[in-house]
Tab-separated table of C-alpha atoms in Angstrom:
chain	number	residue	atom	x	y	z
N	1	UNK	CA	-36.251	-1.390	-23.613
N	2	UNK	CA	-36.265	1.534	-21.172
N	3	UNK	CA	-33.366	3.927	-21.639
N	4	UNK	CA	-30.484	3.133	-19.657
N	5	UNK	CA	-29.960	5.412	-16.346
N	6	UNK	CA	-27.953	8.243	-15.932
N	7	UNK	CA	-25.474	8.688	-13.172
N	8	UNK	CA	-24.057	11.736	-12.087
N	9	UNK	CA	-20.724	12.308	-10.675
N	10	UNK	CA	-22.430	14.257	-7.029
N	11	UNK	CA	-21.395	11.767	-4.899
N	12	UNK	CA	-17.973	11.323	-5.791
N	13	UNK	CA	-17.466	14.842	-5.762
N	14	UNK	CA	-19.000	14.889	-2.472
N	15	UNK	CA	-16.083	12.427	-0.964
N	16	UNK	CA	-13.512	14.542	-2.270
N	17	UNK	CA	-15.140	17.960	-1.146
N	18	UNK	CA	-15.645	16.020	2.665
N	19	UNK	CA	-12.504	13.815	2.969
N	20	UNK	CA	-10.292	14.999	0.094
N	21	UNK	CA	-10.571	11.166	-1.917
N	22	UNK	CA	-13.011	8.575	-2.806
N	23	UNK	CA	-12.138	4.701	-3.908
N	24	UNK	CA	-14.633	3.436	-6.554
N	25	UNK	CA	-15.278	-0.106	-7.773
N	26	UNK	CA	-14.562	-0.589	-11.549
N	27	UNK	CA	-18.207	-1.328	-12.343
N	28	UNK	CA	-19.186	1.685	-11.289
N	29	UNK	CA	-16.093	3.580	-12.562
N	30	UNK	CA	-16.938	1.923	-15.839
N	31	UNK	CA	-20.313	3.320	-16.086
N	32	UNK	CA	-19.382	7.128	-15.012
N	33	UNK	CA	-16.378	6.510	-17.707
N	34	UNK	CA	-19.301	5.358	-20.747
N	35	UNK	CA	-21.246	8.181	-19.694
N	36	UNK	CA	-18.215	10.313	-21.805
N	37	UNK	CA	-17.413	7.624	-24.907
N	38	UNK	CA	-16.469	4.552	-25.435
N	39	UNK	CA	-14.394	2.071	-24.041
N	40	UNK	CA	-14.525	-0.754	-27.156
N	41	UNK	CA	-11.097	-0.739	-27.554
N	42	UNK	CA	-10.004	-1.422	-24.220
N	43	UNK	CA	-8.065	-4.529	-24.804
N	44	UNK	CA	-5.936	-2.845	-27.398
N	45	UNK	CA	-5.171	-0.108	-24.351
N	46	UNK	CA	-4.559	-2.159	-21.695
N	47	UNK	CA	-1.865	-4.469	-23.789
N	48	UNK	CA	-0.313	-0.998	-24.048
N	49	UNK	CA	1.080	-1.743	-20.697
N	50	UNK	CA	3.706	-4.426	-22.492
N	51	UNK	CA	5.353	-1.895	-24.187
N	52	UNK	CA	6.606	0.425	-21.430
N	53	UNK	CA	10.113	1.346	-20.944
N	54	UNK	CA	12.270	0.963	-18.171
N	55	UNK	CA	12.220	3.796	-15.932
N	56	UNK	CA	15.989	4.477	-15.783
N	57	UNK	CA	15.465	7.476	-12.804
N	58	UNK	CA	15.505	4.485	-10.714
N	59	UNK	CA	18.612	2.940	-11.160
N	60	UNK	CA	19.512	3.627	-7.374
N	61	UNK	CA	16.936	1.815	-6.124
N	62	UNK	CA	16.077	-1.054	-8.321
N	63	UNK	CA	14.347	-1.174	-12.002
N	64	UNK	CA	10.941	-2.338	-10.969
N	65	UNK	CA	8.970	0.593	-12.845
N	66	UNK	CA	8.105	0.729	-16.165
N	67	UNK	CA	6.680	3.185	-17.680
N	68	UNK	CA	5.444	6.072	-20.518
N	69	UNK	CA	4.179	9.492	-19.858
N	70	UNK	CA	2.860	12.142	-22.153
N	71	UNK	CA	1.088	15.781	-21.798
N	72	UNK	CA	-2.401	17.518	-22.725
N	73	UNK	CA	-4.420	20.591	-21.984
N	74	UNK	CA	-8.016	20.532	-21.746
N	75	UNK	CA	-10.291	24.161	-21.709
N	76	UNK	CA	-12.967	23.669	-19.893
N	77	UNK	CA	-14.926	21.992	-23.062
N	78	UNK	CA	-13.723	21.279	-26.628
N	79	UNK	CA	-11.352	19.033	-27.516
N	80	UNK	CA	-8.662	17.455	-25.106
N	81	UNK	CA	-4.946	18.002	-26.810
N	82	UNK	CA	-1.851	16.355	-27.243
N	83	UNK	CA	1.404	18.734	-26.239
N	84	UNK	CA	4.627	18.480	-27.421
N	85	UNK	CA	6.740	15.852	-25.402
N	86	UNK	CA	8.297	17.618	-22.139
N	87	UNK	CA	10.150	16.777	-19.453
N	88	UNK	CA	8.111	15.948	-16.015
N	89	UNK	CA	9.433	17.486	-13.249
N	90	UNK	CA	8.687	17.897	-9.591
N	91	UNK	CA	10.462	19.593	-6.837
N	92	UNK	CA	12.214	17.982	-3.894
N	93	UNK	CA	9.600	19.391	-1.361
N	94	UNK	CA	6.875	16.971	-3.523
N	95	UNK	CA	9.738	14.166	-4.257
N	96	UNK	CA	12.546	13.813	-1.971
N	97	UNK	CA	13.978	10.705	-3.780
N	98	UNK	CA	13.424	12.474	-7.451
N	99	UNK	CA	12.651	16.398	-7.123
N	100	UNK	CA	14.557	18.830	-8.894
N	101	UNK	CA	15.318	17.174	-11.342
N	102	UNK	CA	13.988	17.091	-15.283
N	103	UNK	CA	12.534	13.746	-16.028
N	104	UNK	CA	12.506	12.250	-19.979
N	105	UNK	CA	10.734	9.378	-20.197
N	106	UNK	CA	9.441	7.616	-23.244
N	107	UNK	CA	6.105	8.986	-24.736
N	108	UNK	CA	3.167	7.556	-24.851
N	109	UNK	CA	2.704	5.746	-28.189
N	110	UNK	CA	0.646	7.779	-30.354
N	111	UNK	CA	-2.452	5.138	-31.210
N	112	UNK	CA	-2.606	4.885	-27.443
N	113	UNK	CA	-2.972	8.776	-27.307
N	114	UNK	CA	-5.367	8.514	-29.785
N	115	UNK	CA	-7.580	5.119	-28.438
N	116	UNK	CA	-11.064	5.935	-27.543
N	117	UNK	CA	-10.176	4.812	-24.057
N	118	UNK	CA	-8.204	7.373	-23.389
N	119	UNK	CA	-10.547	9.888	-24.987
N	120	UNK	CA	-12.991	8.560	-22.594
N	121	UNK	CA	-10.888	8.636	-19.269
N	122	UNK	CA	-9.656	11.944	-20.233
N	123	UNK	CA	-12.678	13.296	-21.011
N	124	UNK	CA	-14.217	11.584	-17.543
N	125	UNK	CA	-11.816	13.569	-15.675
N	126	UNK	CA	-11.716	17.102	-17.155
N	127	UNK	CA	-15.560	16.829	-16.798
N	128	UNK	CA	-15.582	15.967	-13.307
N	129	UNK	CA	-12.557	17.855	-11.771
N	130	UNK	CA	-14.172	21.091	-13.409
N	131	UNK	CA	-17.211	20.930	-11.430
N	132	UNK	CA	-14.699	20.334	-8.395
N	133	UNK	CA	-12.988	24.095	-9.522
N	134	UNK	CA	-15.375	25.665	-11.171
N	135	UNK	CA	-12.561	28.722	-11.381
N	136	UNK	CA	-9.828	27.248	-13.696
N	137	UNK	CA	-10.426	27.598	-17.147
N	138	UNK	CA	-7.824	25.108	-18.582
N	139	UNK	CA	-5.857	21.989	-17.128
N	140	UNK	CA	-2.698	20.995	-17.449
N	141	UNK	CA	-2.528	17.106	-17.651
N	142	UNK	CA	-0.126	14.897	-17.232
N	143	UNK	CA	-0.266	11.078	-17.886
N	144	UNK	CA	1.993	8.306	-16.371
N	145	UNK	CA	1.385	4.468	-17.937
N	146	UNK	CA	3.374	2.886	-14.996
N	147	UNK	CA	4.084	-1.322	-14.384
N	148	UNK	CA	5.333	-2.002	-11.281
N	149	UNK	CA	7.295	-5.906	-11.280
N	150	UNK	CA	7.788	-7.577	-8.242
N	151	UNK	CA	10.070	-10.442	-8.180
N	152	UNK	CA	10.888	-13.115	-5.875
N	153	UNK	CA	14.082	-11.330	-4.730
N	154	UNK	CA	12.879	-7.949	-4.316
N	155	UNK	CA	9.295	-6.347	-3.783
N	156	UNK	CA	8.314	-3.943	-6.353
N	157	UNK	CA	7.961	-0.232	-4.787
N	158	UNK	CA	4.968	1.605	-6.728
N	159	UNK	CA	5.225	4.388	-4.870
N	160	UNK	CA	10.029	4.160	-3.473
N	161	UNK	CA	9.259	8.424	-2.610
N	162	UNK	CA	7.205	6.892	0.054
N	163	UNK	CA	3.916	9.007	0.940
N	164	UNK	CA	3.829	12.215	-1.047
N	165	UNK	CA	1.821	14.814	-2.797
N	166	UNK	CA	2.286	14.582	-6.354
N	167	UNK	CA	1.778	18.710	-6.414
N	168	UNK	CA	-0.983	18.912	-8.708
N	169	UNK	CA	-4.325	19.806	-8.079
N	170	UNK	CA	-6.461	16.144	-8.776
N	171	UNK	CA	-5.203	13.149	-9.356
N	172	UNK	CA	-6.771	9.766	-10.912
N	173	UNK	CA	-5.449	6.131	-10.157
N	174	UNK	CA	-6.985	4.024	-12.647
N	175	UNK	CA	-6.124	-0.235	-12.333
N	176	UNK	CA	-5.520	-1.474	-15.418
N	177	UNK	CA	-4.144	-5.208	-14.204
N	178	UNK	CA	-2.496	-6.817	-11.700
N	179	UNK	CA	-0.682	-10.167	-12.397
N	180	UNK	CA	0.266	-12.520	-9.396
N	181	UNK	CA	0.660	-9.967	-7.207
N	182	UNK	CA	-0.367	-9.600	-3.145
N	183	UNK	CA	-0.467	-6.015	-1.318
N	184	UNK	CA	-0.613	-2.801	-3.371
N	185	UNK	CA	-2.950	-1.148	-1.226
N	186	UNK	CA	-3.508	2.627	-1.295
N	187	UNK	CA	-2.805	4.533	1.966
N	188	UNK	CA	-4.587	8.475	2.110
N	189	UNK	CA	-3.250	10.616	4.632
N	190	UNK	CA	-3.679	13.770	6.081
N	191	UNK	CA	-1.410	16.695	6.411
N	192	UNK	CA	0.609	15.493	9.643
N	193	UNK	CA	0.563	12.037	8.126
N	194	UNK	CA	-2.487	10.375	10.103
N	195	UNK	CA	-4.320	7.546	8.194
N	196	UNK	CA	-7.619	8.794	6.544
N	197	UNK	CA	-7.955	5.380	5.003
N	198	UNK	CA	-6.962	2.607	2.603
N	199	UNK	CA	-7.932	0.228	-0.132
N	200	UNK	CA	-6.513	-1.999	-2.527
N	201	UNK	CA	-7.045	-1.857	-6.629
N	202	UNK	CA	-7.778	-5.290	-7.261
N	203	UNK	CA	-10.018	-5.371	-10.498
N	204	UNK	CA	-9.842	-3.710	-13.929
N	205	UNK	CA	-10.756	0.069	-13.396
N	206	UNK	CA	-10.960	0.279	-9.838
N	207	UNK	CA	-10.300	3.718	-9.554
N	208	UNK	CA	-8.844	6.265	-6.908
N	209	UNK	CA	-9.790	10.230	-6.764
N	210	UNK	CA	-7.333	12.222	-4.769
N	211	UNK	CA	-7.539	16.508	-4.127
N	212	UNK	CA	-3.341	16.659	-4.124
N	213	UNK	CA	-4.219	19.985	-2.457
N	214	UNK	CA	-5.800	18.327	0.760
N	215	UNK	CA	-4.282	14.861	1.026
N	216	UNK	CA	-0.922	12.613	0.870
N	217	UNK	CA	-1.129	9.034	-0.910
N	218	UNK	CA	1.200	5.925	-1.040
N	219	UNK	CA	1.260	2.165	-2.328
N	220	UNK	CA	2.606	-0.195	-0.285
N	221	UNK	CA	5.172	-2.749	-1.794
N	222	UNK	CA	3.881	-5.078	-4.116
N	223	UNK	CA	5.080	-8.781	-4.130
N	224	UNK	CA	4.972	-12.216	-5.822
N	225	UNK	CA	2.129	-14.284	-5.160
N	226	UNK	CA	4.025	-17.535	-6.849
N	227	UNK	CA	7.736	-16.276	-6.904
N	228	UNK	CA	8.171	-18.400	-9.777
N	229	UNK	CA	6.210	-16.489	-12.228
N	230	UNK	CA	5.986	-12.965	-13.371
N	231	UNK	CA	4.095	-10.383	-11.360
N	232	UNK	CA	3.024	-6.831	-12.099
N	233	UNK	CA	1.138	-3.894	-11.300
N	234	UNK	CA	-0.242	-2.012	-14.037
N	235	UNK	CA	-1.924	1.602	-13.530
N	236	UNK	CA	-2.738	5.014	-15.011
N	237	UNK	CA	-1.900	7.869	-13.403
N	238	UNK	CA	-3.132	11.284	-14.649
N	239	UNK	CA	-2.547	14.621	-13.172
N	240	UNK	CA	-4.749	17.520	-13.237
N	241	UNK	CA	-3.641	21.084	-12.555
N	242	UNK	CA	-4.561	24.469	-13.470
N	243	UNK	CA	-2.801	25.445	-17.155
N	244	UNK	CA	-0.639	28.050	-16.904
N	245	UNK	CA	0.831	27.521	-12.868
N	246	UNK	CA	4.374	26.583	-12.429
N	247	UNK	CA	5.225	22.661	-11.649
N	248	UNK	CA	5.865	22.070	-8.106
């Protein structure tokens, strides 16, 4: 059997360098993500996504977000690590509805830290947004496990800031399920708000790359497909910026 092929990342990083994001299919997400370990326990991860907590910042606005967030910092190579639980925070210029404020949320639990999926994805990304800077030595990453429920009496807001930076330097949007759900799409603007374009994460690691630095993002509203059963949204977010620069 002939070895399989590689692919490199060139053209994705090409997108980002020329329009500052790039939408890719999960088939081909999935084979740039096995190019840096293994994925085998994928179904273990993704069930994850049951567990989240209730994302009590939003109490003003409706608990449709669940969610779990945790920390790492990645050198350029060597092993990705785990930080001590902290806080996220953003300012209002980044969050209008949320800035300025210190944000606990429930961790991430530690064998989903741990999974080889997560090793992968991290790895995938630290890999790739290094090429994209080739001047930071370390990153600063944050990860968000976030469901968004819609229900038949109110539409699930993935993104209630509206569009937004998130302040960071690269961010990933990685699908992990949605569940009886219509809408959801992913709007990319530029800095006086114009559309640059959209998409929609419909399958199991569809993926979004974003440069923060050029480009805004938003969701649109998510709602019930049958308002008589459960619906969801289910992505991971993770955050790339240089180690050792403030939080915006």
């Amino acid at each position: 059997m002939p070895p399989a092929p590689i692919f490199d990342h060139d053209e994705f990083a090409q997108s980002l360098r020329d329009d500052g994001f790039r939408f890719v299919a999960g088939e081909d997400m999935r084979t740039h993500l096995q190019e840096h370990g293994s994925l085998q326990d994928w179904n273990v991860f993704a069930d994850s996504w049951n567990d989240l907590a209730p994302d009590a910042y939003l109490a003003r606005v409706g608990q449709q977000r669940r969610r779990r967030h945790a920390i790492f910092r990645a050198g350029r190579e060597g092993a990705i690590e785990r930080r001590p639980h902290q806080p996220h925070y953003q300012s209002l210029s980044y969050n209008t509805l949320q800035g300025d404020i210190e944000r606990w949320f429930e961790p991430v639990r530690d064998d989903i830290a741990q999974s080889q999926t997560l090793g992968t994805v991290l790895a995938f990304c630290r890999d790739f947004f290094s090429a994209l800077a080739p001047q930071t030595p370390a990153w600063h990453i944050e990860l968000h496990q976030f469901r968004i429920e819609a229900r038949s009496d109110q539409d699930g807001q993935p993104t209630p800031e509206g569009v937004h930076r998130d302040g960071v330097d690269y961010v990933l949007v990685l699908l992990i399920d949605r569940h009886n759900i219509v809408s959801g799409t992913t709007t990319i603007h530029d800095g006086d708000r114009r559309l640059l374009g959209s998409f929609t994460l419909t399958a199991p690691l569809d993926a979004a790359l974003v440069d923060d630095a050029r480009v805004f993002h938003g969701v649109t509203a998510v709602t019930p497909l049958d308002p008589e059963r459960e619906a969801h949204r289910d992505v991971l977010v993770v955050t790339f910026r240089a180690d050792g620069t403030p939080a915006s």
